[in-house]
Amino acid sequence: CADGFNTTMLMCNSGQDDTSCIFEVCCKQSYQQLKSCKKILSKIGISAREDLVHHQKDEYVDPKDELDLEALCGPGGKLEKEKRDNLEETERQRGKPLAYGADIQLKHVNSGKYIVLSKEAGLQPGSQRLEVDLDGGEGAWITILPGCRVRKESDPVAILDQAKFRMTKKSTQDRPLYIHMNNSEEDQHHASLDEGFVEVNATDEVTQFVILRYQRHDEGDQVLCSGDTLRLEHKEEQGYLTHGQVWSTG
């Protein structure tokens, strides 16, 4: 990949703490125009607006769809405005304390991509795959919840707290989907993961992570704020949530 990361998969890396483990806490962003853009691209049969001219050489494209695509995804279009509004809102929220129950997004610092809930199944039976994506989307919405009884929703999120992270999209009251570490050795072997790496997926099984602020980037009190960079540590495995390792099934 051009960004140096040859997988979109999310993992836990045992025993290694480097910059591939750093994530930025971002506020929840709007993706209505992105959804509309992807819908019209899918209807036309292309994956990007730039593919339209080449596609038209072989396939008929409804002129109305072409006009809708330009209005949504073209220069100065609705998608461009939505991205600009999201950036402005992210800056407005930067430095504001976070409370449990808030919806956030986690952006992998090295790649600039957001953790998202994939439509694909994870390695673990009954799970959904978690990956990273540059655009984000509603699948990137995450609710941060307390992982111990001394904290409750609406309490400030403190550094060194244990927390659980629920993927907002597709979670229901009967079956919430949490960011979960899959410690099945059989699954890791099937995916040809390097030693020390395990799959992180979304399932109704809860995994708690310790919130560690990345001190080289942030200073201040012990309350987690929007815009802070952090590492999420799994205590039992002494590993960190990460992205960037080779993954190939076989």
mmCIF file of C-alpha atoms in Angstrom:
data_model
loop_
_atom_site.group_PDB
_atom_site.id
_atom_site.type_symbol
_atom_site.label_atom_id
_atom_site.label_comp_id
_atom_site.label_asym_id
_atom_site.label_seq_id
_atom_site.Cartn_x
_atom_site.Cartn_y
_atom_site.Cartn_z
ATOM 1 C CA CYS A 1 0.000 0.000 0.000
ATOM 2 C CA ALA A 2 1.093 3.539 -0.627
ATOM 3 C CA ASP A 3 0.743 4.460 3.042
ATOM 4 C CA GLY A 4 3.023 1.631 4.142
ATOM 5 C CA PHE A 5 0.238 -0.479 5.663
ATOM 6 C CA ASN A 6 -0.538 -3.642 3.742
ATOM 7 C CA THR A 7 -3.696 -4.649 5.596
ATOM 8 C CA THR A 8 -6.828 -2.925 6.837
ATOM 9 C CA MET A 9 -7.216 -5.393 9.707
ATOM 10 C CA LEU A 10 -7.246 -4.325 13.365
ATOM 11 C CA MET A 11 -5.101 -6.336 15.779
ATOM 12 C CA CYS A 12 -3.616 -6.508 19.246
ATOM 13 C CA ASN A 13 0.175 -6.524 19.362
ATOM 14 C CA SER A 14 1.575 -8.237 22.457
ATOM 15 C CA GLY A 15 4.726 -6.927 24.038
ATOM 16 C CA GLN A 16 5.468 -4.101 21.587
ATOM 17 C CA ASP A 17 4.709 -0.428 22.141
ATOM 18 C CA ASP A 18 5.496 1.704 19.090
ATOM 19 C CA THR A 19 3.834 4.406 17.018
ATOM 20 C CA SER A 20 1.592 1.873 15.223
ATOM 21 C CA CYS A 21 -0.344 1.645 18.507
ATOM 22 C CA ILE A 22 -1.333 5.320 18.699
ATOM 23 C CA PHE A 23 -4.879 6.510 18.025
ATOM 24 C CA GLU A 24 -6.409 9.979 18.132
ATOM 25 C CA VAL A 25 -9.769 10.486 19.839
ATOM 26 C CA CYS A 26 -12.057 12.405 17.458
ATOM 27 C CA CYS A 27 -15.618 13.634 17.858
ATOM 28 C CA LYS A 28 -18.462 11.878 16.051
ATOM 29 C CA GLN A 29 -18.671 13.130 12.472
ATOM 30 C CA SER A 30 -21.501 13.397 9.931
ATOM 31 C CA TYR A 31 -21.528 11.103 6.888
ATOM 32 C CA GLN A 32 -24.891 11.694 5.203
ATOM 33 C CA GLN A 33 -23.371 13.024 1.973
ATOM 34 C CA LEU A 34 -20.717 10.292 1.935
ATOM 35 C CA LYS A 35 -23.516 7.703 2.137
ATOM 36 C CA SER A 36 -25.343 9.388 -0.740
ATOM 37 C CA CYS A 37 -22.154 9.547 -2.806
ATOM 38 C CA LYS A 38 -21.401 5.858 -2.289
ATOM 39 C CA LYS A 39 -24.990 4.994 -3.185
ATOM 40 C CA ILE A 40 -24.862 6.814 -6.540
ATOM 41 C CA LEU A 41 -21.396 5.380 -7.306
ATOM 42 C CA SER A 42 -22.753 1.884 -6.653
ATOM 43 C CA LYS A 43 -25.777 2.563 -8.876
ATOM 44 C CA ILE A 44 -23.514 3.662 -11.745
ATOM 45 C CA GLY A 45 -21.173 0.716 -11.132
ATOM 46 C CA ILE A 46 -17.938 2.521 -10.240
ATOM 47 C CA SER A 47 -15.953 2.940 -7.037
ATOM 48 C CA ALA A 48 -14.811 6.556 -7.520
ATOM 49 C CA ARG A 49 -15.984 9.651 -9.409
ATOM 50 C CA GLU A 50 -12.705 9.662 -11.361
ATOM 51 C CA ASP A 51 -13.686 6.319 -12.942
ATOM 52 C CA LEU A 52 -16.748 7.767 -14.664
ATOM 53 C CA VAL A 53 -15.198 8.780 -18.007
ATOM 54 C CA HIS A 54 -13.563 5.387 -18.532
ATOM 55 C CA HIS A 55 -16.765 3.609 -17.449
ATOM 56 C CA GLN A 56 -18.843 5.562 -19.997
ATOM 57 C CA LYS A 57 -16.770 4.142 -22.850
ATOM 58 C CA ASP A 58 -18.280 0.720 -22.211
ATOM 59 C CA GLU A 59 -21.502 1.329 -20.302
ATOM 60 C CA TYR A 60 -24.502 3.658 -20.574
ATOM 61 C CA VAL A 61 -24.834 6.098 -17.656
ATOM 62 C CA ASP A 62 -28.134 7.827 -16.970
ATOM 63 C CA PRO A 63 -27.558 11.607 -17.386
ATOM 64 C CA LYS A 64 -29.488 12.251 -14.159
ATOM 65 C CA ASP A 65 -27.115 9.962 -12.243
ATOM 66 C CA GLU A 66 -24.168 11.802 -13.755
ATOM 67 C CA LEU A 67 -25.592 15.162 -12.646
ATOM 68 C CA ASP A 68 -26.344 13.828 -9.156
ATOM 69 C CA LEU A 69 -22.804 12.463 -8.882
ATOM 70 C CA GLU A 70 -21.284 15.801 -9.851
ATOM 71 C CA ALA A 71 -23.479 17.704 -7.378
ATOM 72 C CA LEU A 72 -22.567 15.315 -4.586
ATOM 73 C CA CYS A 73 -18.951 14.384 -5.214
ATOM 74 C CA GLY A 74 -17.618 17.013 -7.623
ATOM 75 C CA PRO A 75 -15.512 20.077 -6.759
ATOM 76 C CA GLY A 76 -17.457 22.337 -4.426
ATOM 77 C CA GLY A 77 -20.126 19.659 -4.031
ATOM 78 C CA LYS A 78 -22.041 18.526 -0.968
ATOM 79 C CA LEU A 79 -19.453 15.907 0.023
ATOM 80 C CA GLU A 80 -16.660 18.465 -0.008
ATOM 81 C CA LYS A 81 -18.722 20.763 2.250
ATOM 82 C CA GLU A 82 -19.503 17.886 4.615
ATOM 83 C CA LYS A 83 -15.787 17.073 4.954
ATOM 84 C CA ARG A 84 -15.029 20.733 5.630
ATOM 85 C CA ASP A 85 -17.777 20.920 8.265
ATOM 86 C CA ASN A 86 -16.422 17.762 9.929
ATOM 87 C CA LEU A 87 -12.921 19.234 10.118
ATOM 88 C CA GLU A 88 -14.273 22.444 11.634
ATOM 89 C CA GLU A 89 -16.321 20.526 14.211
ATOM 90 C CA THR A 90 -13.303 18.371 15.088
ATOM 91 C CA GLU A 91 -11.300 21.520 15.792
ATOM 92 C CA ARG A 92 -14.133 23.021 17.868
ATOM 93 C CA GLN A 93 -14.311 19.902 20.021
ATOM 94 C CA ARG A 94 -10.540 19.556 20.435
ATOM 95 C CA GLY A 95 -9.528 19.813 24.088
ATOM 96 C CA LYS A 96 -13.055 19.304 25.457
ATOM 97 C CA PRO A 97 -13.293 16.610 28.180
ATOM 98 C CA LEU A 98 -14.991 13.337 27.269
ATOM 99 C CA ALA A 99 -17.659 11.628 29.360
ATOM 100 C CA TYR A 100 -18.673 7.989 29.353
ATOM 101 C CA GLY A 101 -21.564 7.382 26.993
ATOM 102 C CA ALA A 102 -20.179 9.779 24.384
ATOM 103 C CA ASP A 103 -19.908 8.777 20.731
ATOM 104 C CA ILE A 104 -16.388 9.154 19.356
ATOM 105 C CA GLN A 105 -14.185 7.959 16.521
ATOM 106 C CA LEU A 106 -10.674 6.526 16.797
ATOM 107 C CA LYS A 107 -8.201 7.547 14.100
ATOM 108 C CA HIS A 108 -4.993 5.583 13.646
ATOM 109 C CA VAL A 109 -2.307 8.273 13.735
ATOM 110 C CA ASN A 110 0.278 6.687 11.427
ATOM 111 C CA SER A 111 -2.150 5.893 8.600
ATOM 112 C CA GLY A 112 -4.750 8.624 9.200
ATOM 113 C CA LYS A 113 -7.519 5.998 8.953
ATOM 114 C CA TYR A 114 -10.503 5.431 11.234
ATOM 115 C CA ILE A 115 -11.485 2.196 12.959
ATOM 116 C CA VAL A 116 -14.660 1.014 11.195
ATOM 117 C CA LEU A 117 -17.036 -1.901 11.416
ATOM 118 C CA SER A 118 -16.713 -4.002 8.274
ATOM 119 C CA LYS A 119 -19.534 -5.854 6.519
ATOM 120 C CA GLU A 120 -17.279 -8.923 6.433
ATOM 121 C CA ALA A 121 -17.201 -11.615 9.101
ATOM 122 C CA GLY A 122 -14.266 -11.769 11.478
ATOM 123 C CA LEU A 123 -12.106 -14.839 12.054
ATOM 124 C CA GLN A 124 -13.994 -15.675 15.237
ATOM 125 C CA PRO A 125 -17.367 -17.366 14.616
ATOM 126 C CA GLY A 126 -20.229 -14.886 15.070
ATOM 127 C CA SER A 127 -17.988 -11.826 14.930
ATOM 128 C CA GLN A 128 -17.674 -8.962 12.471
ATOM 129 C CA ARG A 129 -14.366 -7.769 11.157
ATOM 130 C CA LEU A 130 -12.914 -4.459 12.316
ATOM 131 C CA GLU A 131 -10.644 -2.574 9.942
ATOM 132 C CA VAL A 132 -9.411 0.917 9.210
ATOM 133 C CA ASP A 133 -10.702 3.214 6.483
ATOM 134 C CA LEU A 134 -9.611 6.669 5.328
ATOM 135 C CA ASP A 135 -13.150 8.003 4.787
ATOM 136 C CA GLY A 136 -14.609 6.680 8.020
ATOM 137 C CA GLY A 137 -18.388 6.494 7.780
ATOM 138 C CA GLU A 138 -21.169 5.644 10.200
ATOM 139 C CA GLY A 139 -19.379 2.354 10.874
ATOM 140 C CA ALA A 140 -16.674 4.427 12.584
ATOM 141 C CA TRP A 141 -18.985 5.625 15.375
ATOM 142 C CA ILE A 142 -17.940 4.198 18.752
ATOM 143 C CA THR A 143 -19.575 4.639 22.163
ATOM 144 C CA ILE A 144 -17.076 4.732 25.031
ATOM 145 C CA LEU A 145 -18.398 2.985 28.152
ATOM 146 C CA PRO A 146 -17.031 2.456 31.674
ATOM 147 C CA GLY A 147 -15.355 -0.863 32.296
ATOM 148 C CA CYS A 148 -15.638 -0.901 36.091
ATOM 149 C CA ARG A 149 -18.377 -0.276 38.646
ATOM 150 C CA VAL A 150 -16.814 2.842 40.153
ATOM 151 C CA ARG A 151 -17.512 4.690 36.876
ATOM 152 C CA LYS A 152 -20.904 5.332 35.321
ATOM 153 C CA GLU A 153 -22.181 6.958 32.149
ATOM 154 C CA SER A 154 -21.768 10.771 32.196
ATOM 155 C CA ASP A 155 -18.654 10.485 34.429
ATOM 156 C CA PRO A 156 -15.455 11.979 32.951
ATOM 157 C CA VAL A 157 -13.202 9.473 31.144
ATOM 158 C CA ALA A 158 -9.944 9.353 33.092
ATOM 159 C CA ILE A 159 -6.487 8.268 31.997
ATOM 160 C CA LEU A 160 -5.688 4.732 33.271
ATOM 161 C CA ASP A 161 -9.406 3.860 33.375
ATOM 162 C CA GLN A 162 -10.529 0.515 32.032
ATOM 163 C CA ALA A 163 -13.099 1.107 29.305
ATOM 164 C CA LYS A 164 -15.103 -0.850 26.765
ATOM 165 C CA PHE A 165 -15.867 0.374 23.266
ATOM 166 C CA ARG A 166 -19.188 -0.392 21.591
ATOM 167 C CA MET A 167 -19.531 -0.057 17.829
ATOM 168 C CA THR A 168 -22.614 2.141 17.480
ATOM 169 C CA LYS A 169 -23.688 0.929 14.047
ATOM 170 C CA LYS A 170 -25.342 -2.508 14.084
ATOM 171 C CA SER A 171 -25.329 -2.689 17.902
ATOM 172 C CA THR A 172 -28.721 -3.487 19.416
ATOM 173 C CA GLN A 173 -29.937 -3.816 22.983
ATOM 174 C CA ASP A 174 -30.097 -7.592 22.524
ATOM 175 C CA ARG A 175 -26.732 -7.850 20.786
ATOM 176 C CA PRO A 176 -24.253 -5.028 21.315
ATOM 177 C CA LEU A 177 -21.004 -5.226 19.348
ATOM 178 C CA TYR A 178 -17.861 -4.399 21.314
ATOM 179 C CA ILE A 179 -14.258 -4.045 20.221
ATOM 180 C CA HIS A 180 -13.022 -7.475 21.249
ATOM 181 C CA MET A 181 -9.680 -9.243 21.328
ATOM 182 C CA ASN A 182 -9.872 -12.737 19.809
ATOM 183 C CA ASN A 183 -7.329 -14.899 21.641
ATOM 184 C CA SER A 184 -8.087 -18.122 19.734
ATOM 185 C CA GLU A 185 -4.742 -19.598 18.643
ATOM 186 C CA GLU A 186 -6.496 -21.563 15.889
ATOM 187 C CA ASP A 187 -7.916 -18.377 14.337
ATOM 188 C CA GLN A 188 -4.553 -16.607 14.429
ATOM 189 C CA HIS A 189 -2.867 -19.580 12.752
ATOM 190 C CA HIS A 190 -5.516 -19.680 10.006
ATOM 191 C CA ALA A 191 -4.897 -16.005 9.246
ATOM 192 C CA SER A 192 -1.099 -16.425 9.178
ATOM 193 C CA LEU A 193 -0.613 -13.656 11.732
ATOM 194 C CA ASP A 194 2.924 -13.049 12.916
ATOM 195 C CA GLU A 195 3.823 -14.200 16.412
ATOM 196 C CA GLY A 196 2.544 -11.770 19.030
ATOM 197 C CA PHE A 197 -0.403 -10.520 16.937
ATOM 198 C CA VAL A 198 -4.041 -11.472 17.495
ATOM 199 C CA GLU A 199 -7.215 -10.444 15.697
ATOM 200 C CA VAL A 200 -9.391 -7.666 17.120
ATOM 201 C CA ASN A 201 -13.010 -7.945 15.967
ATOM 202 C CA ALA A 202 -16.505 -6.822 16.986
ATOM 203 C CA THR A 203 -18.683 -9.205 18.963
ATOM 204 C CA ASP A 204 -21.024 -9.260 21.946
ATOM 205 C CA GLU A 205 -18.118 -10.447 24.106
ATOM 206 C CA VAL A 206 -16.620 -7.589 26.095
ATOM 207 C CA THR A 207 -12.906 -6.776 26.107
ATOM 208 C CA GLN A 208 -11.726 -4.001 28.394
ATOM 209 C CA PHE A 209 -8.810 -1.768 27.488
ATOM 210 C CA VAL A 210 -6.764 0.516 29.717
ATOM 211 C CA ILE A 211 -6.603 4.099 28.426
ATOM 212 C CA LEU A 212 -3.020 5.349 28.225
ATOM 213 C CA ARG A 213 -2.408 8.857 26.967
ATOM 214 C CA TYR A 214 0.534 9.115 24.579
ATOM 215 C CA GLN A 215 2.708 11.427 26.598
ATOM 216 C CA ARG A 216 4.954 12.595 23.764
ATOM 217 C CA HIS A 217 1.955 14.327 22.209
ATOM 218 C CA ASP A 218 -0.178 15.372 25.159
ATOM 219 C CA GLU A 219 0.273 17.001 28.540
ATOM 220 C CA GLY A 220 -2.256 18.072 31.155
ATOM 221 C CA ASP A 221 -4.613 16.584 33.715
ATOM 222 C CA GLN A 222 -5.920 13.053 33.908
ATOM 223 C CA VAL A 223 -9.177 13.567 31.992
ATOM 224 C CA LEU A 224 -9.318 12.287 28.404
ATOM 225 C CA CYS A 225 -10.207 15.012 25.902
ATOM 226 C CA SER A 226 -11.256 15.099 22.273
ATOM 227 C CA GLY A 227 -8.102 15.398 20.172
ATOM 228 C CA ASP A 228 -5.914 13.496 22.643
ATOM 229 C CA THR A 229 -3.742 10.683 21.333
ATOM 230 C CA LEU A 230 -3.757 7.433 23.247
ATOM 231 C CA ARG A 231 -2.845 3.783 23.394
ATOM 232 C CA LEU A 232 -5.363 1.108 24.373
ATOM 233 C CA GLU A 233 -3.724 -1.642 26.408
ATOM 234 C CA HIS A 234 -5.083 -5.111 27.036
ATOM 235 C CA LYS A 235 -3.762 -5.899 30.529
ATOM 236 C CA GLU A 236 -3.951 -9.681 30.477
ATOM 237 C CA GLU A 237 -2.132 -9.999 27.149
ATOM 238 C CA GLN A 238 0.127 -6.983 27.835
ATOM 239 C CA GLY A 239 -0.579 -5.864 24.296
ATOM 240 C CA TYR A 240 -1.853 -2.792 22.466
ATOM 241 C CA LEU A 241 -4.542 -2.158 19.879
ATOM 242 C CA THR A 242 -2.694 -1.661 16.597
ATOM 243 C CA HIS A 243 -2.804 -1.603 12.799
ATOM 244 C CA GLY A 244 -0.148 -2.299 10.192
ATOM 245 C CA GLN A 245 0.853 -5.981 10.286
ATOM 246 C CA VAL A 246 0.720 -8.342 7.284
ATOM 247 C CA TRP A 247 -2.423 -10.478 7.093
ATOM 248 C CA SER A 248 -3.101 -13.158 4.516
ATOM 249 C CA THR A 249 -5.501 -16.081 4.825
ATOM 250 C CA GLY A 250 -4.416 -19.449 3.672
#
